[in-house]
PDB file of C-alpha atoms in Angstrom:
ATOM      1  CA  MET F1487     -21.174 252.565 -99.204  1.00  0.00           C
ATOM      2  CA  THR F1488     -24.535 251.734 -98.027  1.00  0.00           C
ATOM      3  CA  ILE F1489     -27.958 251.580 -99.213  1.00  0.00           C
ATOM      4  CA  ARG F1490     -30.683 252.501 -96.963  1.00  0.00           C
ATOM      5  CA  GLN F1491     -34.561 252.353 -97.866  1.00  0.00           C
ATOM      6  CA  ILE F1492     -36.615 255.530 -96.730  1.00  0.00           C
ATOM      7  CA  ASN F1493     -39.482 255.954 -95.143  1.00  0.00           C
ATOM      8  CA  ASN F1494     -39.428 259.124 -94.167  1.00  0.00           C
ATOM      9  CA  ASP F1495     -41.558 261.733 -96.739  1.00  0.00           C
ATOM     10  CA  ALA F1496     -39.772 264.495 -95.171  1.00  0.00           C
ATOM     11  CA  GLU F1497     -36.429 263.165 -95.739  1.00  0.00           C
ATOM     12  CA  LYS F1498     -37.439 261.856 -98.384  1.00  0.00           C
ATOM     13  CA  LYS F1499     -37.778 265.264-100.328  1.00  0.00           C
ATOM     14  CA  ALA F1500     -35.002 266.837 -98.402  1.00  0.00           C
ATOM     15  CA  ILE F1501     -32.204 263.985 -99.777  1.00  0.00           C
ATOM     16  CA  ALA F1502     -34.204 264.822-103.639  1.00  0.00           C
ATOM     17  CA  ARG F1503     -33.802 268.368-102.857  1.00  0.00           C
ATOM     18  CA  ARG F1504     -30.273 268.458-102.633  1.00  0.00           C
ATOM     19  CA  LEU F1505     -29.200 266.007-105.244  1.00  0.00           C
ATOM     20  CA  LEU F1506     -31.307 267.153-107.981  1.00  0.00           C
ATOM     21  CA  GLU F1507     -29.885 270.977-107.319  1.00  0.00           C
ATOM     22  CA  ALA F1508     -26.892 269.232-107.609  1.00  0.00           C
ATOM     23  CA  LEU F1509     -27.275 267.645-111.061  1.00  0.00           C
ATOM     24  CA  GLN F1510     -28.590 270.537-113.075  1.00  0.00           C
ATOM     25  CA  GLU F1511     -27.060 269.600-115.857  1.00  0.00           C
ATOM     26  CA  TRP F1512     -29.696 266.328-116.060  1.00  0.00           C
ATOM     27  CA  PHE F1513     -32.746 268.224-113.543  1.00  0.00           C
ATOM     28  CA  GLY F1514     -31.912 271.714-114.706  1.00  0.00           C
ATOM     29  CA  LEU F1515     -35.206 272.571-115.342  1.00  0.00           C
ATOM     30  CA  GLU F1516     -36.991 274.015-112.437  1.00  0.00           C
ATOM     31  CA  ASP F1517     -40.225 273.463-112.768  1.00  0.00           C
ATOM     32  CA  SER F1518     -40.132 269.556-113.479  1.00  0.00           C
ATOM     33  CA  ARG F1519     -37.022 269.117-110.687  1.00  0.00           C
ATOM     34  CA  GLU F1520     -39.971 270.422-108.093  1.00  0.00           C
ATOM     35  CA  GLU F1521     -42.220 267.887-109.669  1.00  0.00           C
ATOM     36  CA  TYR F1522     -40.107 265.111-108.613  1.00  0.00           C
ATOM     37  CA  ILE F1523     -38.935 266.553-105.534  1.00  0.00           C
ATOM     38  CA  GLU F1524     -42.999 266.652-104.626  1.00  0.00           C
ATOM     39  CA  ALA F1525     -43.918 263.487-106.201  1.00  0.00           C
ATOM     40  CA  CYS F1526     -41.267 261.551-104.102  1.00  0.00           C
ATOM     41  CA  PRO F1527     -43.292 261.228-100.563  1.00  0.00           C
ATOM     42  CA  GLU F1528     -45.249 257.603-100.108  1.00  0.00           C
ATOM     43  CA  LYS F1529     -43.064 256.229-102.592  1.00  0.00           C
ATOM     44  CA  PRO F1530     -40.636 253.158-102.050  1.00  0.00           C
ATOM     45  CA  PHE F1531     -37.227 255.435-102.003  1.00  0.00           C
ATOM     46  CA  PHE F1532     -33.780 254.628-101.789  1.00  0.00           C
ATOM     47  CA  CYS F1533     -30.489 256.003-101.035  1.00  0.00           C
ATOM     48  CA  ALA F1534     -26.864 255.679-101.104  1.00  0.00           C
ATOM     49  CA  TYR F1535     -24.598 256.958 -98.408  1.00  0.00           C
ATOM     50  CA  GLU F1536     -21.125 257.908 -98.315  1.00  0.00           C
ATOM     51  CA  ASN F1537     -19.795 258.140 -94.685  1.00  0.00           C
ATOM     52  CA  ASP F1538     -23.755 259.455 -93.916  1.00  0.00           C
ATOM     53  CA  GLU F1539     -24.154 261.327 -96.881  1.00  0.00           C
ATOM     54  CA  PRO F1540     -26.088 261.184 -99.391  1.00  0.00           C
ATOM     55  CA  ILE F1541     -24.443 260.363-102.951  1.00  0.00           C
ATOM     56  CA  GLY F1542     -27.476 258.711-104.999  1.00  0.00           C
ATOM     57  CA  PHE F1543     -30.906 258.193-104.598  1.00  0.00           C
ATOM     58  CA  LEU F1544     -33.610 257.257-106.810  1.00  0.00           C
ATOM     59  CA  TYR F1545     -37.797 256.126-106.206  1.00  0.00           C
ATOM     60  CA  LEU F1546     -40.366 254.143-107.676  1.00  0.00           C
ATOM     61  CA  LYS F1547     -43.760 254.405-109.030  1.00  0.00           C
ATOM     62  CA  GLU F1548     -46.431 252.276-109.784  1.00  0.00           C
ATOM     63  CA  THR F1549     -47.889 252.684-113.369  1.00  0.00           C
ATOM     64  CA  GLY F1550     -49.949 249.359-113.664  1.00  0.00           C
ATOM     65  CA  LYS F1551     -50.909 246.498-111.260  1.00  0.00           C
ATOM     66  CA  ASP F1552     -48.157 244.620-113.146  1.00  0.00           C
ATOM     67  CA  THR F1553     -45.657 247.836-113.893  1.00  0.00           C
ATOM     68  CA  VAL F1554     -43.461 249.833-112.109  1.00  0.00           C
ATOM     69  CA  GLU F1555     -41.615 253.131-112.989  1.00  0.00           C
ATOM     70  CA  LEU F1556     -38.077 253.730-112.074  1.00  0.00           C
ATOM     71  CA  ALA F1557     -39.394 257.601-111.768  1.00  0.00           C
ATOM     72  CA  VAL F1558     -36.191 259.407-110.996  1.00  0.00           C
ATOM     73  CA  MET F1559     -32.263 258.610-109.946  1.00  0.00           C
ATOM     74  CA  GLY F1560     -29.824 260.869-109.559  1.00  0.00           C
ATOM     75  CA  VAL F1561     -26.435 260.387-108.738  1.00  0.00           C
ATOM     76  CA  LEU F1562     -23.831 263.369-107.901  1.00  0.00           C
ATOM     77  CA  LYS F1563     -21.662 263.511-110.719  1.00  0.00           C
ATOM     78  CA  GLU F1564     -18.403 262.756-108.884  1.00  0.00           C
ATOM     79  CA  HIS F1565     -19.688 258.868-108.184  1.00  0.00           C
ATOM     80  CA  HIS F1566     -20.637 257.992-111.848  1.00  0.00           C
ATOM     81  CA  ARG F1567     -19.083 254.888-112.626  1.00  0.00           C
ATOM     82  CA  THR F1568     -18.579 253.585-109.145  1.00  0.00           C
ATOM     83  CA  GLY F1569     -21.343 251.430-108.832  1.00  0.00           C
ATOM     84  CA  VAL F1570     -23.663 253.680-107.114  1.00  0.00           C
ATOM     85  CA  GLY F1571     -26.733 253.710-109.340  1.00  0.00           C
ATOM     86  CA  ARG F1572     -26.388 249.689-110.070  1.00  0.00           C
ATOM     87  CA  GLU F1573     -26.492 248.915-106.243  1.00  0.00           C
ATOM     88  CA  LEU F1574     -29.786 251.456-106.350  1.00  0.00           C
ATOM     89  CA  PHE F1575     -31.041 249.441-109.298  1.00  0.00           C
ATOM     90  CA  GLN F1576     -30.664 246.219-107.552  1.00  0.00           C
ATOM     91  CA  CYS F1577     -32.317 247.465-104.519  1.00  0.00           C
ATOM     92  CA  ALA F1578     -35.349 248.790-106.770  1.00  0.00           C
ATOM     93  CA  LYS F1579     -35.628 245.265-108.937  1.00  0.00           C
ATOM     94  CA  ASP F1580     -35.281 243.145-105.773  1.00  0.00           C
ATOM     95  CA  TYR F1581     -37.932 245.959-103.995  1.00  0.00           C
ATOM     96  CA  SER F1582     -40.315 245.290-107.257  1.00  0.00           C
ATOM     97  CA  CYS F1583     -39.732 241.430-107.611  1.00  0.00           C
ATOM     98  CA  ALA F1584     -40.814 240.855-104.419  1.00  0.00           C
ATOM     99  CA  LYS F1585     -43.736 243.310-104.220  1.00  0.00           C
ATOM    100  CA  GLY F1586     -44.609 240.917-107.166  1.00  0.00           C
ATOM    101  CA  TYR F1587     -44.324 243.611-110.657  1.00  0.00           C
ATOM    102  CA  SER F1588     -43.733 241.572-113.790  1.00  0.00           C
ATOM    103  CA  PHE F1589     -42.717 244.979-115.631  1.00  0.00           C
ATOM    104  CA  MET F1590     -40.100 247.915-114.820  1.00  0.00           C
ATOM    105  CA  GLN F1591     -39.666 250.152-117.121  1.00  0.00           C
ATOM    106  CA  VAL F1592     -38.206 253.683-117.259  1.00  0.00           C
ATOM    107  CA  LYS F1593     -38.306 257.322-119.307  1.00  0.00           C
ATOM    108  CA  THR F1594     -35.670 258.946-120.612  1.00  0.00           C
ATOM    109  CA  VAL F1595     -34.415 261.549-123.680  1.00  0.00           C
ATOM    110  CA  GLN F1596     -33.946 259.699-126.480  1.00  0.00           C
ATOM    111  CA  MET F1597     -30.829 258.703-127.633  1.00  0.00           C
ATOM    112  CA  GLY F1598     -28.672 261.233-130.164  1.00  0.00           C
ATOM    113  CA  ARG F1599     -29.678 264.796-128.545  1.00  0.00           C
ATOM    114  CA  TYR F1600     -27.650 265.283-125.713  1.00  0.00           C
ATOM    115  CA  GLU F1601     -24.633 263.661-124.950  1.00  0.00           C
ATOM    116  CA  SER F1602     -25.031 263.404-121.204  1.00  0.00           C
ATOM    117  CA  TYR F1603     -28.740 261.471-121.608  1.00  0.00           C
ATOM    118  CA  ASP F1604     -26.402 259.244-124.225  1.00  0.00           C
ATOM    119  CA  LYS F1605     -24.525 258.026-121.357  1.00  0.00           C
ATOM    120  CA  THR F1606     -28.070 257.555-119.480  1.00  0.00           C
ATOM    121  CA  ASN F1607     -29.213 255.543-122.122  1.00  0.00           C
ATOM    122  CA  LEU F1608     -25.892 253.431-121.881  1.00  0.00           C
ATOM    123  CA  PHE F1609     -26.823 253.298-118.362  1.00  0.00           C
ATOM    124  CA  TYR F1610     -30.319 251.351-118.791  1.00  0.00           C
ATOM    125  CA  ILE F1611     -29.544 249.457-121.348  1.00  0.00           C
ATOM    126  CA  SER F1612     -26.036 247.913-119.724  1.00  0.00           C
ATOM    127  CA  LEU F1613     -28.582 247.073-116.751  1.00  0.00           C
ATOM    128  CA  GLY F1614     -31.140 245.167-119.004  1.00  0.00           C
ATOM    129  CA  PHE F1615     -33.163 247.682-120.181  1.00  0.00           C
ATOM    130  CA  LYS F1616     -34.557 247.284-123.898  1.00  0.00           C
ATOM    131  CA  GLU F1617     -36.241 250.104-125.996  1.00  0.00           C
ATOM    132  CA  PHE F1618     -40.214 250.009-125.555  1.00  0.00           C
ATOM    133  CA  GLU F1619     -41.485 252.984-127.583  1.00  0.00           C
ATOM    134  CA  VAL F1620     -40.309 256.564-128.375  1.00  0.00           C
ATOM    135  CA  PHE F1621     -42.648 259.709-127.617  1.00  0.00           C
ATOM    136  CA  PRO F1622     -41.445 262.008-129.341  1.00  0.00           C
ATOM    137  CA  THR F1623     -43.875 265.151-128.005  1.00  0.00           C
ATOM    138  CA  LEU F1624     -45.168 263.254-123.832  1.00  0.00           C
ATOM    139  CA  TRP F1625     -42.920 266.164-122.997  1.00  0.00           C
ATOM    140  CA  GLU F1626     -41.415 268.367-125.417  1.00  0.00           C
ATOM    141  CA  PRO F1627     -40.977 268.273-129.386  1.00  0.00           C
ATOM    142  CA  TRP F1628     -37.432 269.397-128.673  1.00  0.00           C
ATOM    143  CA  ASN F1629     -36.949 266.438-125.799  1.00  0.00           C
ATOM    144  CA  PRO F1630     -38.514 263.426-126.956  1.00  0.00           C
ATOM    145  CA  CYS F1631     -39.054 260.469-124.579  1.00  0.00           C
ATOM    146  CA  GLN F1632     -37.491 256.902-124.861  1.00  0.00           C
ATOM    147  CA  ILE F1633     -39.588 254.415-122.896  1.00  0.00           C
ATOM    148  CA  TYR F1634     -37.125 251.447-121.477  1.00  0.00           C
ATOM    149  CA  ILE F1635     -39.051 248.138-120.615  1.00  0.00           C
ATOM    150  CA  MET F1636     -37.773 245.090-118.252  1.00  0.00           C
ATOM    151  CA  ALA F1637     -39.286 241.989-117.516  1.00  0.00           C
ATOM    152  CA  LEU F1638     -38.886 241.115-113.631  1.00  0.00           C
ATOM    153  CA  GLN F1639     -40.011 238.096-113.381  1.00  0.00           C
TER     154      GLN F1639
END
């Protein structure tokens, strides 16, 4: 596996579309999925490859002068629990530290709502993220938003 930072906006969108469409369990809402795809140009974007095929990606979004958000991450299901997500995260963390950010945040569905998202929550906790706040209606009442945060420096 190799990880590369992608700078071409069309390539970012193509990778995001391909992988998010393959991850319907997490990105099944078409409007939300399209928002993620359309938002990736001009964002720091990292892609994991196996045999020159994309198997995972993430991109970052600045949310304040000191804070960056892990805006979206997708790893093909057959590559879950193989270290792909952890390596993508480490690249994003190294990049964020080098750029001088003090904090990284990530949003996901609150623990206890859906089994697939409970695994996502546990993954972020295993990386060192801490629970920050739950916004019950940021997305939808049936989809409460959990925010995790991590100090970078």
